[in-house]
Tab-separated table of C-alpha atoms and ligand atoms in Angstrom:
chain	number	residue	atom	x	y	z
A	263	MET	CA	-67.395	-127.063	154.029
A	264	PRO	CA	-65.261	-128.853	151.414
A	265	ALA	CA	-62.140	-127.151	150.162
A	266	GLN	CA	-61.594	-125.235	146.977
A	267	VAL	CA	-59.071	-126.986	144.780
A	268	ILE	CA	-56.173	-124.793	143.697
A	269	ASP	CA	-55.761	-125.623	140.021
A	270	GLY	CA	-51.992	-125.536	139.580
A	271	LYS	CA	-52.227	-126.483	135.923
A	272	THR	CA	-54.321	-123.446	134.995
A	273	ILE	CA	-52.335	-121.072	137.194
A	274	ALA	CA	-49.098	-122.385	135.687
A	275	GLN	CA	-50.495	-121.873	132.178
A	276	GLU	CA	-51.422	-118.267	132.989
A	277	THR	CA	-47.964	-117.702	134.490
A	278	ARG	CA	-46.304	-119.172	131.415
A	279	LYS	CA	-48.380	-116.947	129.120
A	280	LYS	CA	-47.160	-113.869	130.974
A	281	ILE	CA	-43.547	-115.167	130.852
A	282	ALA	CA	-43.894	-115.725	127.074
A	283	GLU	CA	-44.900	-112.062	126.680
A	284	ASP	CA	-41.919	-110.950	128.751
A	285	VAL	CA	-39.639	-113.222	126.697
A	286	GLN	CA	-40.825	-111.448	123.537
A	287	HIS	CA	-40.066	-108.113	125.178
A	288	PHE	CA	-36.598	-109.404	126.114
A	289	PHE	CA	-36.046	-110.497	122.510
A	290	ALA	CA	-37.056	-107.066	121.218
A	291	LEU	CA	-34.621	-105.382	123.626
A	292	TYR	CA	-31.602	-107.661	123.283
A	293	GLY	CA	-32.071	-109.406	119.919
A	294	ARG	CA	-31.949	-112.903	121.369
A	295	ALA	CA	-34.035	-115.251	123.478
A	296	PRO	CA	-33.119	-116.121	127.074
A	297	GLY	CA	-31.238	-119.434	127.058
A	298	LEU	CA	-31.472	-122.452	129.353
A	299	ALA	CA	-28.979	-125.331	129.374
A	300	VAL	CA	-30.316	-128.568	130.858
A	301	VAL	CA	-27.727	-131.177	131.799
A	302	LEU	CA	-28.763	-134.793	132.286
A	303	ALA	CA	-26.258	-137.443	133.264
A	304	GLY	CA	-27.405	-141.043	133.013
A	305	ASP	CA	-30.621	-142.607	131.784
A	306	ASP	CA	-32.999	-142.482	134.741
A	307	PRO	CA	-36.435	-142.680	133.021
A	308	ALA	CA	-38.150	-140.236	135.428
A	309	SER	CA	-35.321	-137.693	135.000
A	310	ARG	CA	-35.612	-138.011	131.225
A	311	VAL	CA	-39.345	-137.218	131.439
A	312	TYR	CA	-38.637	-134.186	133.672
A	313	VAL	CA	-35.954	-132.920	131.273
A	314	ASN	CA	-38.207	-133.369	128.232
A	315	ASN	CA	-41.022	-131.493	129.995
A	316	LYS	CA	-38.675	-128.627	130.797
A	317	ILE	CA	-37.388	-128.433	127.208
A	318	LYS	CA	-40.955	-128.486	125.865
A	319	ALA	CA	-41.997	-125.735	128.287
A	320	CYS	CA	-39.056	-123.607	127.122
A	321	GLU	CA	-40.055	-124.072	123.480
A	322	GLU	CA	-43.635	-123.041	124.221
A	323	THR	CA	-42.463	-119.907	126.019
A	324	GLY	CA	-39.868	-118.822	123.466
A	325	ILE	CA	-36.885	-119.605	125.708
A	326	ALA	CA	-33.981	-121.186	123.802
A	327	SER	CA	-33.044	-124.468	125.430
A	328	ASN	CA	-30.285	-126.968	124.930
A	329	ALA	CA	-30.176	-130.415	126.488
A	330	TYR	CA	-26.793	-131.958	127.249
A	331	MET	CA	-27.322	-135.703	127.566
A	332	LEU	CA	-24.311	-137.362	129.160
A	333	PRO	CA	-23.714	-141.060	129.796
A	334	ALA	CA	-24.075	-142.427	133.336
A	335	ALA	CA	-20.338	-143.121	133.256
A	336	VAL	CA	-19.462	-139.438	132.828
A	337	SER	CA	-16.765	-138.387	135.260
A	338	GLN	CA	-17.253	-135.609	137.781
A	339	ALA	CA	-14.383	-133.682	136.137
A	340	GLU	CA	-16.094	-133.876	132.713
A	341	LEU	CA	-19.388	-132.711	134.167
A	342	ILE	CA	-17.735	-129.800	135.957
A	343	SER	CA	-15.831	-128.892	132.809
A	344	LEU	CA	-19.144	-128.692	130.884
A	345	ILE	CA	-20.634	-126.478	133.609
A	346	LYS	CA	-17.629	-124.151	133.414
A	347	GLU	CA	-18.088	-123.865	129.626
A	348	LEU	CA	-21.768	-123.078	130.105
A	349	ASN	CA	-20.905	-120.470	132.748
A	350	LEU	CA	-18.858	-118.644	130.085
A	351	ASN	CA	-21.352	-119.097	127.243
A	352	ALA	CA	-23.108	-115.757	126.675
A	353	ALA	CA	-26.108	-117.451	125.031
A	354	VAL	CA	-26.782	-119.427	128.216
A	355	ASP	CA	-28.562	-117.582	131.048
A	356	GLY	CA	-29.637	-120.559	133.103
A	357	ILE	CA	-27.979	-123.872	133.918
A	358	LEU	CA	-29.919	-126.766	135.365
A	359	VAL	CA	-28.310	-130.043	136.335
A	360	GLN	CA	-31.044	-132.653	136.657
A	361	LEU	CA	-30.909	-134.545	139.951
A	362	PRO	CA	-30.330	-137.208	141.098
A	363	LEU	CA	-26.889	-137.676	139.577
A	364	PRO	CA	-25.605	-141.191	138.825
A	365	LYS	CA	-23.796	-143.016	141.612
A	366	GLY	CA	-20.266	-141.791	142.227
A	367	LEU	CA	-21.015	-138.141	141.393
A	368	CYS	CA	-21.420	-135.663	144.250
A	369	ALA	CA	-24.345	-133.340	143.565
A	370	GLU	CA	-23.165	-130.750	146.077
A	371	THR	CA	-19.722	-130.500	144.443
A	372	VAL	CA	-21.117	-130.436	140.912
A	373	LEU	CA	-23.765	-127.806	141.694
A	374	SER	CA	-21.220	-125.620	143.478
A	375	HIS	CA	-19.594	-124.952	140.082
A	376	ILE	CA	-22.712	-123.375	138.576
A	377	SER	CA	-22.428	-119.596	138.392
A	378	PRO	CA	-24.864	-118.154	140.981
A	379	PHE	CA	-26.073	-115.780	138.242
A	380	LYS	CA	-27.142	-118.790	136.131
A	381	ASP	CA	-28.338	-120.985	138.999
A	382	VAL	CA	-31.997	-121.131	137.924
A	383	ASP	CA	-32.735	-123.985	140.341
A	384	GLY	CA	-31.588	-121.790	143.229
A	385	PHE	CA	-29.568	-124.664	144.701
A	386	THR	CA	-26.127	-123.051	145.001
A	387	ALA	CA	-24.881	-121.947	148.405
A	388	VAL	CA	-24.863	-118.333	147.192
A	389	ASN	CA	-28.557	-118.279	146.271
A	390	ALA	CA	-29.591	-120.368	149.285
A	391	GLY	CA	-27.581	-117.977	151.467
A	392	ARG	CA	-29.086	-114.899	149.841
A	393	LEU	CA	-32.567	-116.309	150.475
A	394	MET	CA	-31.603	-116.813	154.113
A	395	LEU	CA	-30.347	-113.212	154.326
A	396	GLY	CA	-33.512	-111.886	152.713
A	397	SER	CA	-31.533	-110.552	149.718
A	398	PRO	CA	-32.696	-110.879	146.105
A	399	ALA	CA	-31.909	-114.405	144.910
A	400	LEU	CA	-32.754	-117.011	142.324
A	401	THR	CA	-35.041	-119.084	144.512
A	402	ALA	CA	-35.723	-122.826	144.358
A	403	CYS	CA	-38.567	-123.431	141.916
A	404	THR	CA	-40.864	-125.763	143.863
A	405	PRO	CA	-41.061	-123.578	147.015
A	406	SER	CA	-41.582	-120.472	144.849
A	407	GLY	CA	-44.397	-122.325	143.118
A	408	CYS	CA	-45.982	-123.109	146.500
A	409	ILE	CA	-46.006	-119.415	147.419
A	410	GLU	CA	-47.561	-118.477	144.063
A	411	LEU	CA	-50.296	-121.067	144.581
A	412	ILE	CA	-51.111	-119.750	148.066
A	413	LYS	CA	-51.262	-116.194	146.710
A	414	SER	CA	-53.412	-117.304	143.780
A	415	ALA	CA	-56.038	-118.475	146.263
A	416	GLY	CA	-56.172	-114.932	147.664
A	417	VAL	CA	-54.761	-116.137	150.989
A	418	SER	CA	-52.675	-113.597	152.855
A	419	ILE	CA	-49.558	-115.245	154.301
A	420	ALA	CA	-48.543	-112.526	156.773
A	421	GLY	CA	-49.245	-113.436	160.377
A	422	LYS	CA	-50.380	-116.970	159.559
A	423	HIS	CA	-48.912	-120.034	161.221
A	424	ALA	CA	-47.279	-121.995	158.414
A	425	VAL	CA	-46.109	-125.532	159.100
A	426	VAL	CA	-43.695	-127.151	156.650
A	427	VAL	CA	-43.319	-130.913	156.938
A	428	GLY	CA	-39.938	-131.767	155.392
A	429	ARG	CA	-36.613	-129.962	155.640
A	430	SER	CA	-34.770	-130.842	152.441
A	431	ASN	CA	-32.504	-128.236	150.885
A	432	ILE	CA	-34.578	-128.207	147.708
A	433	VAL	CA	-38.101	-127.981	149.142
A	434	GLY	CA	-38.652	-127.825	152.907
A	435	LYS	CA	-35.977	-125.348	153.984
A	436	PRO	CA	-36.410	-122.844	151.136
A	437	ALA	CA	-40.208	-123.095	151.506
A	438	ALA	CA	-39.865	-122.222	155.201
A	439	LEU	CA	-37.588	-119.266	154.417
A	440	LEU	CA	-39.928	-117.965	151.721
A	441	LEU	CA	-42.902	-118.187	154.075
A	442	LEU	CA	-40.875	-116.335	156.700
A	443	SER	CA	-40.001	-113.651	154.148
A	444	HIS	CA	-43.762	-113.269	153.629
A	445	ASN	CA	-44.122	-112.739	157.389
A	446	ALA	CA	-45.651	-116.066	158.333
A	447	THR	CA	-44.807	-117.636	161.683
A	448	VAL	CA	-43.083	-120.795	160.546
A	449	THR	CA	-42.622	-124.233	162.090
A	450	VAL	CA	-40.474	-126.805	160.287
A	451	CYS	CA	-41.085	-130.492	161.013
A	452	HIS	CA	-39.001	-133.518	160.043
A	453	SER	CA	-38.548	-137.190	160.777
A	454	LYS	CA	-37.445	-136.561	164.366
A	455	THR	CA	-40.358	-134.252	165.191
A	456	GLN	CA	-42.424	-135.468	168.111
A	457	ASN	CA	-46.210	-135.194	168.230
A	458	LEU	CA	-46.308	-134.181	164.581
A	459	ALA	CA	-50.110	-134.206	164.298
A	460	GLU	CA	-50.378	-131.810	167.232
A	461	ILE	CA	-48.219	-129.358	165.307
A	462	THR	CA	-49.801	-129.833	161.884
A	463	ARG	CA	-53.227	-129.258	163.480
A	464	GLN	CA	-52.069	-125.745	164.383
A	465	ALA	CA	-51.254	-124.864	160.787
A	466	ASP	CA	-53.168	-122.188	158.921
A	467	ILE	CA	-50.961	-123.104	155.966
A	468	LEU	CA	-49.549	-126.622	155.715
A	469	ILE	CA	-46.867	-127.549	153.204
A	470	ALA	CA	-46.335	-131.297	152.901
A	471	ALA	CA	-42.931	-132.201	151.412
A	472	VAL	CA	-42.212	-135.592	152.903
A	473	GLY	CA	-42.229	-138.071	150.024
A	474	ILE	CA	-44.606	-140.559	151.687
A	475	LYS	CA	-47.922	-141.329	150.010
A	476	HIS	CA	-50.927	-140.031	151.992
A	477	PHE	CA	-48.781	-139.158	154.999
A	478	ILE	CA	-50.977	-136.207	156.005
A	479	THR	CA	-54.530	-137.252	156.766
A	480	GLY	CA	-57.630	-135.185	157.432
A	481	ASP	CA	-57.379	-135.654	161.204
A	482	MET	CA	-53.938	-133.983	161.098
A	483	ILE	CA	-55.198	-130.641	159.777
A	484	LYS	CA	-57.419	-127.995	161.277
A	485	ASP	CA	-60.675	-126.769	159.767
A	486	GLY	CA	-60.008	-124.176	157.098
A	487	ALA	CA	-56.297	-124.940	156.647
A	488	VAL	CA	-54.608	-124.274	153.312
A	489	VAL	CA	-52.913	-127.516	152.248
A	490	ILE	CA	-50.119	-127.375	149.679
A	491	ASP	CA	-49.108	-130.897	148.689
A	492	VAL	CA	-45.613	-131.087	147.199
A	493	GLY	CA	-45.301	-134.869	147.291
A	494	ILE	CA	-44.981	-136.910	144.127
A	495	ASN	CA	-45.201	-140.570	145.024
A	496	ARG	CA	-45.443	-143.188	142.288
A	497	PHE	CA	-47.439	-146.263	143.224
A	498	GLU	CA	-48.635	-148.907	140.770
A	499	GLY	CA	-48.243	-146.525	137.853
A	500	LYS	CA	-50.178	-143.677	139.470
A	501	LEU	CA	-49.094	-140.462	141.185
A	502	TYR	CA	-50.091	-139.718	144.758
A	503	GLY	CA	-49.436	-136.743	146.982
A	504	ASP	CA	-48.194	-136.619	150.548
A	505	ALA	CA	-51.680	-135.580	151.668
A	506	GLU	CA	-54.623	-137.941	151.577
A	507	PHE	CA	-56.762	-135.818	149.297
A	508	ASP	CA	-60.277	-136.958	150.224
A	509	SER	CA	-59.998	-136.598	153.995
A	510	CYS	CA	-58.045	-133.299	153.779
A	511	PHE	CA	-60.439	-131.922	151.149
A	512	LYS	CA	-63.314	-132.210	153.641
A	513	LYS	CA	-61.584	-129.956	156.189
A	514	ALA	CA	-59.271	-127.628	154.272
A	515	SER	CA	-60.273	-124.243	152.839
A	516	PHE	CA	-57.905	-124.705	149.885
A	517	ILE	CA	-55.942	-127.730	148.716
A	518	THR	CA	-53.650	-128.530	145.794
A	519	PRO	CA	-54.206	-131.809	143.920
A	520	VAL	CA	-51.551	-134.306	142.852
A	521	PRO	CA	-51.033	-134.341	139.950
A	522	GLY	CA	-51.957	-130.855	138.733
A	523	GLY	CA	-50.931	-128.771	141.735
A	524	VAL	CA	-47.371	-127.890	142.664
A	525	GLY	CA	-45.759	-129.886	139.809
A	526	PRO	CA	-46.791	-127.608	136.916
A	527	MET	CA	-45.872	-124.518	138.963
A	528	THR	CA	-42.348	-125.835	139.483
A	529	ILE	CA	-41.711	-125.713	135.732
A	530	ALA	CA	-43.330	-122.276	135.443
A	531	MET	CA	-40.977	-120.994	138.161
A	532	LEU	CA	-37.987	-122.453	136.313
A	533	LEU	CA	-38.999	-120.451	133.232
A	534	ARG	CA	-39.449	-117.351	135.380
A	535	ASN	CA	-36.014	-117.811	136.959
A	536	THR	CA	-34.434	-118.265	133.506
A	537	LEU	CA	-35.996	-115.025	132.304
A	538	SER	CA	-34.934	-113.190	135.507
A	539	ALA	CA	-31.379	-114.508	135.145
A	540	ALA	CA	-31.313	-113.413	131.490
A	541	GLN	CA	-32.588	-109.935	132.374
A	542	ALA	CA	-30.028	-109.524	135.156
A	543	LEU	CA	-27.131	-110.786	133.001
A	544	ALA	CA	-28.157	-108.622	130.030
A	545	LYS	CA	-28.278	-105.504	132.246
A	546	GLU	CA	-24.911	-106.394	133.732
A	547	ARG	CA	-23.376	-106.758	130.245
A	548	LEU	CA	-24.841	-103.402	129.178
A	549	ASN	CA	-23.357	-101.719	132.267
A	550	TYR	CA	-20.030	-103.327	131.467
A	551	ALA	CA	-20.195	-102.142	127.842
A	552	PHE	CA	-20.631	-98.477	128.817
B	1134	NDP	P1	-36.422	-135.574	150.818
B	1134	NDP	O1	-36.502	-137.046	150.904
B	1134	NDP	O2	-35.134	-134.907	150.483
B	1134	NDP	O3	-36.935	-134.953	152.200
B	1134	NDP	C1	-38.046	-135.484	152.855
B	1134	NDP	C2	-38.229	-134.770	154.151
B	1134	NDP	O4	-39.328	-135.366	154.825
B	1134	NDP	C3	-37.022	-134.868	155.085
B	1134	NDP	O5	-36.732	-133.613	155.626
B	1134	NDP	C4	-37.463	-135.866	156.146
B	1134	NDP	O6	-36.958	-135.588	157.440
B	1134	NDP	C5	-38.972	-135.637	156.165
B	1134	NDP	N1	-39.644	-136.807	156.676
B	1134	NDP	C6	-39.474	-138.106	156.304
B	1134	NDP	N2	-40.227	-138.913	157.057
B	1134	NDP	C7	-40.885	-138.120	157.920
B	1134	NDP	C8	-41.782	-138.384	158.982
B	1134	NDP	N3	-42.178	-139.625	159.290
B	1134	NDP	N4	-42.262	-137.340	159.676
B	1134	NDP	C9	-41.884	-136.062	159.377
B	1134	NDP	N5	-41.015	-135.765	158.392
B	1134	NDP	C10	-40.514	-136.796	157.684
B	1134	NDP	O7	-37.567	-135.152	149.779
B	1134	NDP	P2	-37.759	-133.800	148.942
B	1134	NDP	O8	-37.857	-132.643	149.845
B	1134	NDP	O9	-36.797	-133.757	147.825
B	1134	NDP	O10	-39.181	-134.102	148.281
B	1134	NDP	C11	-40.334	-134.301	149.070
B	1134	NDP	C12	-41.468	-134.749	148.164
B	1134	NDP	O11	-41.731	-133.732	147.218
B	1134	NDP	C13	-41.161	-136.001	147.337
B	1134	NDP	O12	-42.356	-136.729	147.163
B	1134	NDP	C14	-40.720	-135.462	146.009
B	1134	NDP	O13	-40.941	-136.344	144.938
B	1134	NDP	C15	-41.603	-134.248	145.894
B	1134	NDP	N6	-41.091	-133.195	145.045
B	1134	NDP	C16	-41.986	-132.621	144.190
B	1134	NDP	C17	-41.589	-131.611	143.361
B	1134	NDP	C18	-42.599	-130.993	142.471
B	1134	NDP	O14	-42.249	-130.343	141.511
B	1134	NDP	N7	-43.891	-131.145	142.782
B	1134	NDP	C19	-40.202	-131.133	143.321
B	1134	NDP	C20	-39.351	-131.732	144.342
B	1134	NDP	C21	-39.800	-132.742	145.149
B	1134	NDP	P3	-35.380	-135.728	157.806
B	1134	NDP	O15	-34.737	-134.491	157.252
B	1134	NDP	O16	-35.354	-135.784	159.276
B	1134	NDP	O17	-34.897	-136.972	157.122
């Protein structure tokens, strides 16, 4: 039987509606909107589109956002100095540095200066470490979005064999840890994995985060698998996922499309993280005041 398509666009819209309500509640309690600072260095066209989408999503949800557009020639010291200012700015609850950074800037060093309380991308060592420890954390947006999409399909994760193809710090690894925290049995595959198809065929839940167009084909999944396609591959002006949709659609029970699957959820999770960071910081300030 063909799969049901998980409509990430609609689920993201519903999530954003709920966040907008919670933002209003936050405003009523604290007299201000949660604030997100988005930092873009350089003029990469794709990054500019991502930043604009994030700013627009903030506006629609009632989150106050500020974009800091820096030239590609910005020095690492200047960028870090801006981050330090934003760390101290009480109107800013979330700081996002758009990646990739221009050549010559070290993302790891730059990101390490973001306060873990404002790290709404969940990329700092503190939040990545807290996720690993199973402690409350601001969690990377794309993997969180994957989990929400699986849940939205009514699929129970506990006890399932989840296979994650890709082990990047921003998608594969946090996705694996989140699945583990939901009690899946998790296998992580990467470019050195042998007999990949043998492993992916065992997956009840398959997350593809490889960055290669149509890398996962229908013969690599088992009947009834849930396929979450993270890949965004641009080819001749069109977007393609890491999973070959048509052949996987015939075998999967649920599948996310590209575009319109994980992508919209990533932004929704960024908004959710910004609100969570704002709530936590506001509570902390209240405790400090009394
Ligand atoms: P990376 O390039 O950082 O990581 C890719 C991973 O795939 C690596 O772990 C790599 O293994 C693995 N890989 C590469 N080739 C193979 C292979 N032949 N067999 C098995 N594994 C392989 O990419 P990201 O994690 O940042 O992103 C993955 C995809 O997701 C991209 O298309 C990206 O655009 C997309 N993306 C989408 C987002 C969204 O919002 N929808 C957000 C972020 C990313 P190794 O570690 O051994 O090199």
